[in-house]
C-alpha positions as CSV (number, residue, x, y, z in Angstrom):
1,X,-3.7,-23.2,-66.8
2,X,-7.2,-22.7,-65.2
3,X,-6.5,-22.4,-61.1
4,X,-9.0,-23.2,-58.6
5,X,-8.8,-20.9,-55.0
6,X,-10.7,-21.8,-51.7
7,X,-11.0,-19.4,-49.2
8,X,-13.5,-19.4,-45.9
9,X,-14.3,-15.9,-46.6
10,X,-14.8,-14.2,-49.7
11,X,-15.1,-9.9,-49.7
12,X,-17.0,-9.1,-52.7
13,X,-15.7,-5.8,-53.8
14,X,-16.4,-6.3,-57.4
15,X,-18.4,-3.3,-58.4
16,X,-21.9,-2.4,-59.1
17,X,-22.7,-5.4,-61.1
18,X,-21.0,-8.0,-58.4
19,X,-20.9,-11.3,-60.0
20,X,-20.0,-12.5,-55.7
21,X,-22.9,-11.0,-54.5
22,X,-25.1,-12.9,-57.3
23,X,-23.4,-15.8,-56.4
24,X,-24.1,-15.6,-52.7
25,X,-27.6,-14.6,-53.7
26,X,-27.8,-11.5,-52.2
27,X,-28.6,-9.4,-55.3
28,X,-27.6,-6.3,-56.8
29,X,-28.3,-2.3,-56.0
30,X,-32.0,-1.6,-56.7
31,X,-31.0,2.1,-57.8
32,X,-27.9,2.5,-59.8
33,X,-27.4,5.9,-62.3
34,X,-26.4,5.0,-65.5
35,X,-23.7,7.3,-66.2
36,X,-20.9,8.2,-69.3
37,X,-17.7,10.0,-69.2
38,X,-15.3,11.0,-71.7
39,X,-11.5,12.6,-71.5
40,X,-11.4,15.6,-74.2
41,X,-9.8,18.5,-75.0
42,X,-11.6,21.3,-72.5
43,X,-10.2,24.9,-71.7
44,X,-10.8,24.9,-68.2
45,X,-11.6,28.0,-66.5
46,X,-9.8,27.0,-63.3
47,X,-7.9,23.7,-63.5
48,X,-7.7,23.7,-59.6
49,X,-11.8,23.5,-59.5
50,X,-14.1,20.9,-60.4
51,X,-17.4,22.4,-62.3
52,X,-20.7,20.6,-61.8
53,X,-23.9,21.2,-63.6
54,X,-27.1,20.1,-61.8
55,X,-30.5,20.4,-63.2
56,X,-32.0,19.7,-66.8
57,X,-28.5,19.1,-67.8
58,X,-28.3,15.5,-66.1
59,X,-32.2,15.0,-64.6
60,X,-31.9,13.4,-61.2
61,X,-28.1,14.1,-60.6
62,X,-25.8,16.2,-62.3
63,X,-23.1,16.7,-65.0
64,X,-19.6,17.4,-64.6
65,X,-16.1,18.7,-65.7
66,X,-13.1,17.4,-64.1
67,X,-9.1,19.2,-64.9
68,X,-6.3,16.7,-65.6
69,X,-4.6,19.7,-67.0
70,X,-5.3,23.2,-68.4
71,X,-6.2,21.7,-71.7
72,X,-7.7,18.0,-71.0
73,X,-10.5,17.2,-68.6
74,X,-12.8,14.2,-67.7
75,X,-16.7,15.1,-68.9
76,X,-19.4,13.4,-68.0
77,X,-22.8,12.9,-66.2
78,X,-25.2,10.3,-64.5
79,X,-29.3,10.4,-64.7
80,X,-31.7,9.0,-62.7
81,X,-32.7,5.3,-63.6
82,X,-36.3,6.2,-64.1
83,X,-35.1,9.0,-66.9
84,X,-32.8,7.2,-68.6
85,X,-32.9,4.8,-71.6
86,X,-31.2,1.8,-70.4
87,X,-29.4,1.3,-73.8
88,X,-28.9,2.9,-77.1
89,X,-29.0,6.5,-78.4
90,X,-32.2,7.2,-77.3
91,X,-33.4,10.7,-76.9
92,X,-33.1,9.8,-72.6
93,X,-29.9,8.2,-72.9
94,X,-26.8,9.4,-70.8
95,X,-24.8,9.8,-74.4
96,X,-27.9,12.0,-75.8
97,X,-27.3,14.2,-72.4
98,X,-23.7,14.1,-72.7
99,X,-24.0,15.3,-76.8
100,X,-26.6,18.2,-75.1
101,X,-24.0,19.3,-72.8
102,X,-21.4,19.5,-75.0
103,X,-22.9,21.2,-78.1
104,X,-25.8,23.0,-76.5
105,X,-24.4,24.4,-72.9
106,X,-23.1,28.0,-73.5
107,X,-20.4,27.5,-70.6
108,X,-19.0,23.7,-72.1
109,X,-19.4,24.5,-75.5
110,X,-17.1,27.2,-75.3
111,X,-14.2,25.2,-73.8
112,X,-14.7,22.0,-75.3
113,X,-12.6,21.5,-78.3
114,X,-14.5,18.6,-79.8
115,X,-12.9,14.7,-80.2
116,X,-12.1,12.8,-77.3
117,X,-9.1,10.4,-76.0
118,X,-11.2,8.2,-73.9
119,X,-14.3,7.3,-72.5
120,X,-16.3,5.0,-70.1
121,X,-19.7,4.0,-69.0
122,X,-21.2,2.5,-65.9
123,X,-23.4,3.0,-63.1
124,X,-23.8,4.4,-59.8
125,X,-25.5,2.6,-56.9
126,X,-27.3,5.0,-54.8
127,X,-28.6,3.2,-51.6
128,X,-26.9,0.8,-49.7
129,X,-27.8,-3.1,-50.0
130,X,-30.4,-4.3,-47.4
131,X,-28.3,-7.1,-46.8
132,X,-24.8,-6.7,-47.2
133,X,-23.3,-10.1,-45.8
134,X,-23.8,-14.1,-46.1
135,X,-22.5,-17.4,-45.2
136,X,-18.9,-16.9,-46.1
137,X,-19.3,-13.8,-47.9
138,X,-19.6,-9.9,-47.6
139,X,-19.9,-7.0,-49.7
140,X,-18.2,-3.9,-49.7
141,X,-18.0,-0.8,-51.9
142,X,-20.0,-0.2,-55.2
143,X,-21.0,-3.9,-54.8
144,X,-22.8,-3.0,-51.2
145,X,-24.1,0.1,-52.4
146,X,-21.9,2.1,-50.1
147,X,-21.4,5.0,-52.3
148,X,-22.4,9.0,-51.3
149,X,-25.6,9.9,-52.8
150,X,-25.0,13.2,-53.0
151,X,-21.6,12.9,-55.2
152,X,-21.7,9.3,-56.2
153,X,-18.2,8.9,-54.8
154,X,-17.3,6.1,-52.8
155,X,-13.4,5.9,-51.4
156,X,-14.2,6.9,-48.0
157,X,-16.9,4.8,-47.8
158,X,-15.5,2.1,-49.4
159,X,-12.3,2.2,-47.4
160,X,-13.8,2.5,-44.2
161,X,-16.2,-0.3,-44.9
162,X,-13.3,-2.4,-46.4
163,X,-11.4,-2.1,-43.1
164,X,-14.1,-3.6,-41.0
165,X,-14.6,-6.4,-43.7
166,X,-11.1,-7.5,-43.6
167,X,-11.4,-7.6,-39.8
168,X,-14.5,-9.4,-39.2
169,X,-13.5,-11.8,-42.4
170,X,-10.0,-12.5,-40.5
171,X,-11.5,-13.0,-37.1
172,X,-14.1,-15.4,-38.5
173,X,-12.2,-17.8,-40.5
174,X,-9.6,-17.5,-37.4
175,X,-12.2,-18.6,-35.1
176,X,-13.5,-21.0,-37.9
177,X,-17.1,-19.8,-38.0
178,X,-18.0,-17.9,-41.0
179,X,-21.7,-18.0,-40.9
180,X,-23.9,-15.8,-41.7
181,X,-24.8,-15.2,-38.3
182,X,-21.1,-14.5,-37.3
183,X,-20.5,-12.3,-40.3
184,X,-23.6,-10.1,-39.7
185,X,-21.3,-8.0,-37.3
186,X,-20.0,-6.2,-40.4
187,X,-23.3,-5.1,-41.4
188,X,-23.9,-3.9,-38.2
189,X,-20.3,-1.7,-37.6
190,X,-20.4,-0.2,-41.2
191,X,-23.8,0.9,-41.0
192,X,-23.1,2.0,-37.4
193,X,-20.5,4.6,-39.0
194,X,-22.2,5.4,-42.3
195,X,-26.0,4.7,-42.4
196,X,-26.6,8.0,-40.8
197,X,-24.3,10.4,-43.3
198,X,-26.0,8.0,-46.2
199,X,-29.4,8.4,-45.1
200,X,-28.9,12.0,-44.5
201,X,-27.4,12.0,-48.2
202,X,-30.2,9.9,-49.7
203,X,-32.6,12.9,-48.4
204,X,-30.4,15.6,-49.9
205,X,-30.0,13.5,-53.3
206,X,-34.3,12.8,-53.9
207,X,-34.5,16.5,-52.7
208,X,-32.2,18.1,-55.0
209,X,-33.4,15.6,-58.2
210,X,-36.5,17.1,-58.0
211,X,-36.3,20.6,-58.5
212,X,-36.6,22.4,-61.8
213,X,-33.4,24.9,-63.1
214,X,-35.5,28.1,-61.7
215,X,-35.5,26.4,-58.4
216,X,-32.2,25.2,-58.3
217,X,-31.0,28.9,-59.2
218,X,-33.5,30.4,-56.7
219,X,-31.8,28.1,-54.2
220,X,-28.1,28.2,-54.9
221,X,-28.8,32.2,-54.9
222,X,-30.0,32.2,-51.3
223,X,-26.9,30.5,-50.3
224,X,-24.9,33.0,-52.4
225,X,-23.9,35.5,-49.0
226,X,-20.6,35.7,-47.4
227,X,-21.3,34.3,-44.1
228,X,-23.1,31.0,-45.5
229,X,-19.8,31.0,-47.9
230,X,-17.6,31.2,-45.3
231,X,-19.8,28.2,-43.4
232,X,-19.8,26.0,-46.5
233,X,-15.9,26.6,-46.5
234,X,-14.8,25.9,-43.2
235,X,-17.5,22.8,-42.3
236,X,-18.1,21.8,-45.9
237,X,-17.1,18.2,-46.1
238,X,-18.3,15.7,-48.8
239,X,-17.9,12.6,-46.6
240,X,-19.9,13.9,-43.7
241,X,-22.5,16.4,-45.4
242,X,-24.4,16.3,-41.8
243,X,-21.6,18.2,-39.9
244,X,-22.6,21.3,-42.4
245,X,-26.1,21.2,-42.2
246,X,-26.0,21.3,-38.5
247,X,-23.8,24.4,-38.4
248,X,-26.0,26.2,-41.2
249,X,-29.3,25.2,-39.0
250,X,-28.2,26.4,-35.7
251,X,-26.6,29.6,-37.3
252,X,-27.6,33.5,-37.8
253,X,-28.8,31.9,-41.3
254,X,-31.6,29.6,-39.9
255,X,-34.4,31.5,-40.9
256,X,-32.8,32.3,-44.4
257,X,-32.2,28.5,-44.7
258,X,-35.9,27.7,-43.8
259,X,-37.2,30.0,-46.2
260,X,-34.7,28.4,-48.9
261,X,-35.6,24.7,-48.1
262,X,-38.8,24.9,-46.5
263,X,-39.8,21.8,-43.9
264,X,-37.1,19.7,-46.0
265,X,-34.5,20.8,-43.2
266,X,-36.7,19.0,-40.6
267,X,-36.6,15.7,-42.6
268,X,-32.9,15.4,-42.3
269,X,-32.3,14.8,-38.6
């Protein structure tokens, strides 16, 4: 039997196609990467490591294999929306790129045993919403575009924002004021904690997405030194990429980095 539940504040954490955002007139993230992932028999080279394939394997983002055990992995990719067909099995669709990865990439082809046990399609929002609140409504997670542009992950950022949203919503409801003006505190607080890292992530995402395969190979090769790898191991943090970038910029490797990245480094801070 249908049931109606009323609330003075609703937190929309219902994903990239958020219905709550639409009902509130906020809209949805403007930039969404279409993606596809399968679960399939795949003999990982090392089941403790995720494999990433940037460049032409998935233009604008990357492809990945995530081991579930030594014999099964999640294999997927996401594409820049301007490149991918939004539907169907066209030449530039996520499905088409996945098929190329499975059957044409020598590394993947040698480990993929064929078939699949599960699959999922979806979208990754890149870049936060301009507004994440309205009268009686707050948005968090994918609905607010709070995913990390460099990896597409959103657990840390979503949880960070959700904690603030819960606190602001509770205080507003108890105070009897759930207006947009009152709830704007949430928008201010989550941006204070996340906006800087998301902005740096967007710049890295856009920069890396424009590189050709040869440029990516040269860039990765230039970073393949013991001192740089040690710094990446010590300071690398998927949730705070700026920490590593600052450490590298002000280390003895700064000239090497300037040669590899050029003036792009200056735009990060």
